[in-house]
Short mmCIF file of C-alpha atoms and ligand atoms in Angstrom, two decimals:
data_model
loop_
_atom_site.label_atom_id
_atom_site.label_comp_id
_atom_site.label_asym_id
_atom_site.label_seq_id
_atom_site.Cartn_x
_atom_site.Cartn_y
_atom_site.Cartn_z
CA UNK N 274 40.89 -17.63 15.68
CA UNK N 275 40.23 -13.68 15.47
CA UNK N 276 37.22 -11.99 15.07
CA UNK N 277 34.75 -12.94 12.59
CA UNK N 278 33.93 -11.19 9.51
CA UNK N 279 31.01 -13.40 7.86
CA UNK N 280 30.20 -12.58 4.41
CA UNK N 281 26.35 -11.63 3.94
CA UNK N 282 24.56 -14.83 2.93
CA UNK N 283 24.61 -18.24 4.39
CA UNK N 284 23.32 -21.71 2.55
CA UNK N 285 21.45 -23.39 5.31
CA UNK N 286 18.80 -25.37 5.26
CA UNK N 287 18.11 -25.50 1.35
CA UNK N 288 18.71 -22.02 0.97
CA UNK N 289 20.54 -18.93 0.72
CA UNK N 290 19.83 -16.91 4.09
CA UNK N 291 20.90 -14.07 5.45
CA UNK N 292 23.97 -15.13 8.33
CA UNK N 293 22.03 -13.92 11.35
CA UNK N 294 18.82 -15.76 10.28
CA UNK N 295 20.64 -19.19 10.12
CA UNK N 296 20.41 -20.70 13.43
CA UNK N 297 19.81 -23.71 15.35
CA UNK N 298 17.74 -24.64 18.18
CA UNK N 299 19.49 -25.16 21.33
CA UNK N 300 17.70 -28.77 21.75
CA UNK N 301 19.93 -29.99 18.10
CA UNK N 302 21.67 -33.03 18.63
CA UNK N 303 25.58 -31.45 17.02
CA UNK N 304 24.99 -28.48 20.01
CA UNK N 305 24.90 -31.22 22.46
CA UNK N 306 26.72 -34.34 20.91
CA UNK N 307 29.91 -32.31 19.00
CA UNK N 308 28.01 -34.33 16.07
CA UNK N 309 29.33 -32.28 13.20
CA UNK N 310 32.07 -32.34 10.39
CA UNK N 311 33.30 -29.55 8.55
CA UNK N 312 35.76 -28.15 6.10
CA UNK N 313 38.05 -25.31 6.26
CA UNK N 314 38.40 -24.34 2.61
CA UNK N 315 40.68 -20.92 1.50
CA UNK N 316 40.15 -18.54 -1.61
CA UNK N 317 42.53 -16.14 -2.66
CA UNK N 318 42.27 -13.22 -4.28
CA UNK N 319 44.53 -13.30 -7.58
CA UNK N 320 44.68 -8.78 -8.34
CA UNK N 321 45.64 -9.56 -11.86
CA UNK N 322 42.73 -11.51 -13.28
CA UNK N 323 40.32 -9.59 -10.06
CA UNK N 324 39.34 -13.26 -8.85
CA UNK N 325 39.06 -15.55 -5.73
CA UNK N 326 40.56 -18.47 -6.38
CA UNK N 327 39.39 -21.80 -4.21
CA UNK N 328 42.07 -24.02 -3.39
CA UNK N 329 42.34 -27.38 -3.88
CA UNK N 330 38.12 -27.49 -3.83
CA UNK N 331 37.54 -30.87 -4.83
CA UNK N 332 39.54 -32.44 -2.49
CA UNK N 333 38.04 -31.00 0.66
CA UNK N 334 34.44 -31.86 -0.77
CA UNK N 335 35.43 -35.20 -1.24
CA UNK N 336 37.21 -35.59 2.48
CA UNK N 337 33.82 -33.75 3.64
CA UNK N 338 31.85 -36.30 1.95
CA UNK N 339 34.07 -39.54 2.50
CA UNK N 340 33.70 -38.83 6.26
CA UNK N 341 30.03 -38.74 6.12
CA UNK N 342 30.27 -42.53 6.53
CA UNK N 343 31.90 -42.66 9.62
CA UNK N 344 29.39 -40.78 11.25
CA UNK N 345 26.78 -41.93 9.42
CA UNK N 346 26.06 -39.00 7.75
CA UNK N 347 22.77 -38.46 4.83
CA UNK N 348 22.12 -35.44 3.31
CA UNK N 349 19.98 -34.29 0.18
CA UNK N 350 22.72 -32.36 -1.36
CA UNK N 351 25.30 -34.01 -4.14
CA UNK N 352 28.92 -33.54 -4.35
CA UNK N 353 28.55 -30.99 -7.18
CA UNK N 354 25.73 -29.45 -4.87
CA UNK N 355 28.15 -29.04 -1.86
CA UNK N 356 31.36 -27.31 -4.67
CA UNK N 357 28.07 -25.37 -6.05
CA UNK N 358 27.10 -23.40 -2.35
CA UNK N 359 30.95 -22.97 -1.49
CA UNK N 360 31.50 -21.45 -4.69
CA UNK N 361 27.75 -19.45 -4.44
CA UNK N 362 28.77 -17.99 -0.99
CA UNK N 363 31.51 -16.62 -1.67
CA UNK N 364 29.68 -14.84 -5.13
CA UNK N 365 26.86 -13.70 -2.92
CA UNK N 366 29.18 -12.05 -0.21
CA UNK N 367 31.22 -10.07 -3.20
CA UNK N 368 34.77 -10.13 -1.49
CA UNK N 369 37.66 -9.67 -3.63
CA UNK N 370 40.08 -10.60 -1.03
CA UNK N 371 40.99 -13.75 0.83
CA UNK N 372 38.20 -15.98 2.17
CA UNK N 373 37.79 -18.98 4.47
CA UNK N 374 34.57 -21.11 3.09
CA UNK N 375 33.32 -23.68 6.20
CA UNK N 376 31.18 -26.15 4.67
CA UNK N 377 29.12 -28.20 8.04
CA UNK N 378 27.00 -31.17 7.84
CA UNK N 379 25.67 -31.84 10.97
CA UNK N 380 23.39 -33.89 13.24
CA UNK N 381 20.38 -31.81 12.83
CA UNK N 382 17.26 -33.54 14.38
CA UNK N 383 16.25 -32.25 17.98
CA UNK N 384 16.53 -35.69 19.35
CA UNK N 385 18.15 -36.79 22.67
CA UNK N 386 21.07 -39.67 23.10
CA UNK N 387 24.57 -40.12 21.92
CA UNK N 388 24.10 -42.07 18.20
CA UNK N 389 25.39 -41.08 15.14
CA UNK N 390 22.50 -44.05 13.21
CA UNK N 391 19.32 -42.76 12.48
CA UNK N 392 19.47 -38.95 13.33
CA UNK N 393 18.88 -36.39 10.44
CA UNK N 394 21.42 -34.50 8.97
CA UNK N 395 21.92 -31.14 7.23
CA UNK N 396 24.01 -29.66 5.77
CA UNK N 397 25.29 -25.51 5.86
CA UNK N 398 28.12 -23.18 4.36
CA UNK N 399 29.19 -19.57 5.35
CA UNK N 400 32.12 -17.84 4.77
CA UNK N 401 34.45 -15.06 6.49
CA UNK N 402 37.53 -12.74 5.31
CA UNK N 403 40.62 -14.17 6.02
CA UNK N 404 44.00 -12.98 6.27
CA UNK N 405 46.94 -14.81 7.99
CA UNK N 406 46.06 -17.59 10.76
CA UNK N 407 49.31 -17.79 12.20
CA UNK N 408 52.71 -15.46 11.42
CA UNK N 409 54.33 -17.30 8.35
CA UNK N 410 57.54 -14.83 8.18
CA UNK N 411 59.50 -15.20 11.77
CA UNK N 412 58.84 -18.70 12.54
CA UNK N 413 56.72 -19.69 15.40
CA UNK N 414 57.90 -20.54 19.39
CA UNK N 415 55.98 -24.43 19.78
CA UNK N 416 56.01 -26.50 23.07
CA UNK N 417 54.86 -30.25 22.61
CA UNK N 418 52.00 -30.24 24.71
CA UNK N 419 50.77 -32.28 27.50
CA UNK N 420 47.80 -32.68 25.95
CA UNK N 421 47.53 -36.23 24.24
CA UNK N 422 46.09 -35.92 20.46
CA UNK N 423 42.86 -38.10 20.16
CA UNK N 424 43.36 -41.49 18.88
CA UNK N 425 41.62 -42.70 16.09
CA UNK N 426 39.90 -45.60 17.72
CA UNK N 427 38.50 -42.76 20.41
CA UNK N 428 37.48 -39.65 18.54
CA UNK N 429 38.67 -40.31 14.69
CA UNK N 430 41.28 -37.60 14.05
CA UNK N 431 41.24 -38.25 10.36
CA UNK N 432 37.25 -36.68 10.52
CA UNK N 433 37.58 -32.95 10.84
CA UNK N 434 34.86 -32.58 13.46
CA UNK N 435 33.84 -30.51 15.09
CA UNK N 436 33.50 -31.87 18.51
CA UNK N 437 37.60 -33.15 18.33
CA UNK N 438 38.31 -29.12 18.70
CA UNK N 439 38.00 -29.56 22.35
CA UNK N 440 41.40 -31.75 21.75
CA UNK N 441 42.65 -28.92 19.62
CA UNK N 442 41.32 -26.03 21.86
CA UNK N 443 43.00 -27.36 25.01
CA UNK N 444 46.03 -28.03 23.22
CA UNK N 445 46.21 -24.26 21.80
CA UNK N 446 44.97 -22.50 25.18
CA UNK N 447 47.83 -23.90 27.10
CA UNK N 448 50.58 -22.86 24.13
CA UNK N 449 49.28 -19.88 24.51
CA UNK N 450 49.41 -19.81 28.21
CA UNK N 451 52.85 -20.39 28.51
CA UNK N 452 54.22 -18.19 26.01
CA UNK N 453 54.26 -20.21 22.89
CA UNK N 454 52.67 -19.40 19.47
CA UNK N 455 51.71 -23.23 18.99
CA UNK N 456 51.37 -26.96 20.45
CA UNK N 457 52.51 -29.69 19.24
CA UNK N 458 50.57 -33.25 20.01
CA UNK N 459 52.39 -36.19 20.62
CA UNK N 460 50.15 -39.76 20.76
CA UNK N 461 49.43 -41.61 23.39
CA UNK N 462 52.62 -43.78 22.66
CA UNK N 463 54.50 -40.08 22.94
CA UNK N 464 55.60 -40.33 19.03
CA UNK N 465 54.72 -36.85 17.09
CA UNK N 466 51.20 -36.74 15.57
CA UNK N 467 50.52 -33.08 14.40
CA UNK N 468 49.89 -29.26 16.25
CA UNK N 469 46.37 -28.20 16.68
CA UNK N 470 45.15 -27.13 13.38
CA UNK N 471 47.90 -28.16 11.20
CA UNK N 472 49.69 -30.87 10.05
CA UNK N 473 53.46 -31.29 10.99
CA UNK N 474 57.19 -31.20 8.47
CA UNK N 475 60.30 -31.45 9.56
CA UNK N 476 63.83 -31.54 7.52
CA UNK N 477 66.55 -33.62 8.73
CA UNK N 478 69.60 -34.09 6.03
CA UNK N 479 67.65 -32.95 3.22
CA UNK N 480 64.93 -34.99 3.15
CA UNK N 481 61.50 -34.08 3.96
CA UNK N 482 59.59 -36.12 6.79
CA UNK N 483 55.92 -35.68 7.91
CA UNK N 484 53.59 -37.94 9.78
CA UNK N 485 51.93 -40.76 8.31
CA UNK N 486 47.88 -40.90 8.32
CA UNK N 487 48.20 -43.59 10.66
CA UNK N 488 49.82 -40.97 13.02
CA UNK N 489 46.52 -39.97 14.60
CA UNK N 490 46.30 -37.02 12.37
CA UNK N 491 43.79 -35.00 10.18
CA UNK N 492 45.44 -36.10 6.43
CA UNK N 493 45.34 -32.20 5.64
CA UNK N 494 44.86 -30.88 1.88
CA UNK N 495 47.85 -28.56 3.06
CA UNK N 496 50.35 -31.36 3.76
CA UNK N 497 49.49 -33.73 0.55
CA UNK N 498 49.68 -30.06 -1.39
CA UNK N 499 53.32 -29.75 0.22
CA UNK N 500 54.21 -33.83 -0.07
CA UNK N 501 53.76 -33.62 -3.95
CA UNK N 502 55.04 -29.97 -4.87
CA UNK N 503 58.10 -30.96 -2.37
CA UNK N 504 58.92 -34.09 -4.77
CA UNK N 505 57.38 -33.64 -8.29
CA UNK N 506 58.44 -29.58 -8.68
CA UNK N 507 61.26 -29.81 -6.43
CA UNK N 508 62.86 -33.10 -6.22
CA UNK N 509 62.94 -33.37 -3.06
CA UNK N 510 63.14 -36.58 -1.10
CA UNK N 511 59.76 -37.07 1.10
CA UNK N 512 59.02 -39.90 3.87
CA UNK N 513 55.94 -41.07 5.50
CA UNK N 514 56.70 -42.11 8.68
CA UNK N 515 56.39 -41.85 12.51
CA UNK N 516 58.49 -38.83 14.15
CA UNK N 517 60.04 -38.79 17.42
CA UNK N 518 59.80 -36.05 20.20
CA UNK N 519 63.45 -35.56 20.43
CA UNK N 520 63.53 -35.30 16.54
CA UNK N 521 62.05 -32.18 16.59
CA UNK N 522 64.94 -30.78 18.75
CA UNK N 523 67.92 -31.46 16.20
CA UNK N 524 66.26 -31.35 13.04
CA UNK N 525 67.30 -28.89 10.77
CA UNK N 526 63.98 -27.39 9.86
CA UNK N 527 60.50 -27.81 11.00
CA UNK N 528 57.11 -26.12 9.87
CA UNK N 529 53.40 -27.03 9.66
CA UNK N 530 51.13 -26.79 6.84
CA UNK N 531 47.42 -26.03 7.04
CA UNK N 532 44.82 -24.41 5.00
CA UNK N 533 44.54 -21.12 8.08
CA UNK N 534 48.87 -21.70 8.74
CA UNK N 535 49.24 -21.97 5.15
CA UNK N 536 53.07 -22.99 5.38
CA UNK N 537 54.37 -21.76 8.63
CA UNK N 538 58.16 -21.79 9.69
CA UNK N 539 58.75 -23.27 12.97
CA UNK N 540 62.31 -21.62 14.74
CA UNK N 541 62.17 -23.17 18.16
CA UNK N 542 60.57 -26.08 20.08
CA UNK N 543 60.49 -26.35 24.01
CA UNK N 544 62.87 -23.54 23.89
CA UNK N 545 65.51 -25.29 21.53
CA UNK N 546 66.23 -22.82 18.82
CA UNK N 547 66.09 -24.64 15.00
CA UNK N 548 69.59 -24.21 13.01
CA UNK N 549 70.38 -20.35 13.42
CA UNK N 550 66.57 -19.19 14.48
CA UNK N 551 65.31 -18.13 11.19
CA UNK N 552 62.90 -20.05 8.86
CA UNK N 553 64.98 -22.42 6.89
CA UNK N 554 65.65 -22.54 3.31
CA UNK N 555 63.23 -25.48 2.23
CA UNK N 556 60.59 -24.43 3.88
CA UNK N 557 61.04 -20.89 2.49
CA UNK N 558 61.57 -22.34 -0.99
CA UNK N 559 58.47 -24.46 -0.07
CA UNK N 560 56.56 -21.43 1.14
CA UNK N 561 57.32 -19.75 -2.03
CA UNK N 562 56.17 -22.23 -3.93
CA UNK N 563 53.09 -22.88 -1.75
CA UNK N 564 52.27 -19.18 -2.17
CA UNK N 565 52.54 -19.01 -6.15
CA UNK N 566 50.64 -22.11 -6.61
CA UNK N 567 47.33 -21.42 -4.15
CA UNK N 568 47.45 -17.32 -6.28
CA UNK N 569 47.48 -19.75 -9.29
CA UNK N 570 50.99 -18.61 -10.93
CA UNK N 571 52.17 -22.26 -11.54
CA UNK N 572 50.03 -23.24 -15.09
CA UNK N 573 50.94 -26.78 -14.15
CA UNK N 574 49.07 -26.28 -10.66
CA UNK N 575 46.18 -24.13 -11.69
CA UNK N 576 43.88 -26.68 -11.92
CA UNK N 577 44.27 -26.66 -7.87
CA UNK N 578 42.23 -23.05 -8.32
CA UNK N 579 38.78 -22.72 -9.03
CA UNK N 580 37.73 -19.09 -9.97
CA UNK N 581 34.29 -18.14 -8.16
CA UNK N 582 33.66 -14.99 -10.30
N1 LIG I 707 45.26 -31.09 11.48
C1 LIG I 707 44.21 -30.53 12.11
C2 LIG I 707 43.84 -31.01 13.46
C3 LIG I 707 43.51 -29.48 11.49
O1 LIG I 707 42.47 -28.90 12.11
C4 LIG I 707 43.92 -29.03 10.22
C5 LIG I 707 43.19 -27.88 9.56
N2 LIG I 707 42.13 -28.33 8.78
C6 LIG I 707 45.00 -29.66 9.60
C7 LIG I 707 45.66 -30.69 10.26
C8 LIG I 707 45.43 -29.27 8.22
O2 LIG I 707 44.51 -29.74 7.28
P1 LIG I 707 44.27 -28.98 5.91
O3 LIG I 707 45.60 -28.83 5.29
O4 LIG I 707 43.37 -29.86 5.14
O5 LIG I 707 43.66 -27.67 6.24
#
């Protein structure tokens, strides 16, 4: 991700802060165990009413929170708390443009050995200005990579935590590396799970096909967003189900979805060029869609917004 432009104030521990003050101690259990879950939440600034509108807010506190259990996760802070400080941080920092909002509960005692029962928790919230994560216009070049995505029953890929972004990271850097925008991660029984920060579509015959959450995947806000405008505003046919690697090669359409890739056209994978090289015309009826709904244009959506100011 580029550089980092924090908004002023921080929540952590019980209170607003400025940024540089909140800090950890090197000796906290998440620096050393990867012992933290977060959220990557967006807000967009709407010109015509002069808001920032958070998308889909509820339903990343409530993934957030829901995953506390798996790592055994207590804090002192309530759901309404937790929508409270996202929407409080981005008040206190006074953008009017877009925002990313990362909520983080974490293992916060100073306390040695690799458990998840019976150390402390806490929880923090800062935001940054954020434009586009990845291009969404040309369609990205993606190489499956050779990195395996974690399996649930290793490192849970359905909790968005934070140490799993090595798996992400190493997935990314070699992309990158070789010339490629993006990686996609097969399992470890080589069907398709997802790319590194985004959930995975693809098009074949008109009907739209994405991973199931027993694909070893993060179930992203992005991609149920996308499943349900795809069929209830535009009728489209959409499957649940496992995706081969070769699929990805003659399919006519392919993009990911992603609160930072927003909805980003895929045009070649390994070096196979998608239909004529150019985004497709779902996923840029899709993207269109996407856009108008998360600037909350669609009245039938706009309960997806929450306005901060
Ligand atoms: N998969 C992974 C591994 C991710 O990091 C993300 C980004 N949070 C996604 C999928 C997309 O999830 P969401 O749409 O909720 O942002």
């Amino acid at each position: 991700m580029a550089t980092m432009h924090p908004g002023p104030i921080a929540y952590f521990e019980g209170n607003y802060v400025p940024v540089e003050e909140a800090k950890v101690s090197i000796m906290t259990h998440a620096f050393n165990y990867g012992t933290g879950l977060f959220e990557g939440i967006r807000g967009y600034y709407a010109p015509e009413e002069d808001n920032v509108l958070i998308f889909r807010l509820k339903e990343h506190v409530d993934r957030f929170v829901r995953n506390f259990r798996i790592l055994c996760m207590e804090i002192p802070e309530s759901f309404e708390q937790i929508e409270e400080v996202c929407k409080e941080v981005v008040r206190r920092s006074g953008f009017r443009e877009g925002v990313y909002i990362r909520p983080l509960c974490y293992k916060s005692d100073l306390s040695l050995g690799p458990t998840v029962k019976g150390v402390g928790s806490s929880f923090c919230c800062y935001i940054i200005k954020l434009g586009d994560y990845c291009d969404t216009q040309s369609g990205l070049d993606v190489a499956v990579s050779s990195w395996r995505r974690l399996s649930d029953n290793a490192i849970p890929s359905r909790v968005k935590s934070t140490g799993s972004y090595i798996n992400s990271s190493l997935a990314a850097t070699e992309a990158k590396q070789n010339g490629f925008h993006e990686a996609i991660f097969l399992r470890e029984d080589g069907s398709v799970a997802e790319g590194s920060a985004m959930n995975i579509f693809m098009i074949l015959n008109g009907k739209l096909i994405t991973t199931p959450p027993t694909s070893d995947i993060l179930v992203g806000i992005t991609r149920n967003t996308v499943l349900e405008l795809a069929r209830d505003y535009m009728g489209l046919e959409v499957v649940e189900r496992p995706i081969a690697r070769t699929e990805l090669y003659v399919c006519d359409e392919l993009f990911f979805s992603g609160t930072g890739a927003q909805v980003a056209p895929v045009r070649s994978v390994d070096r196979r060029v998608l239909g004529n090289g150019e985004p497709g015309p779902i996923t840029r009826k899709l993207q269109e869609v996407y856009f108008d709904v998360v600037q909350g244009k669609v009245p039938q959506y706009r309960h997806w917004c929450t306005p901060v100011y």
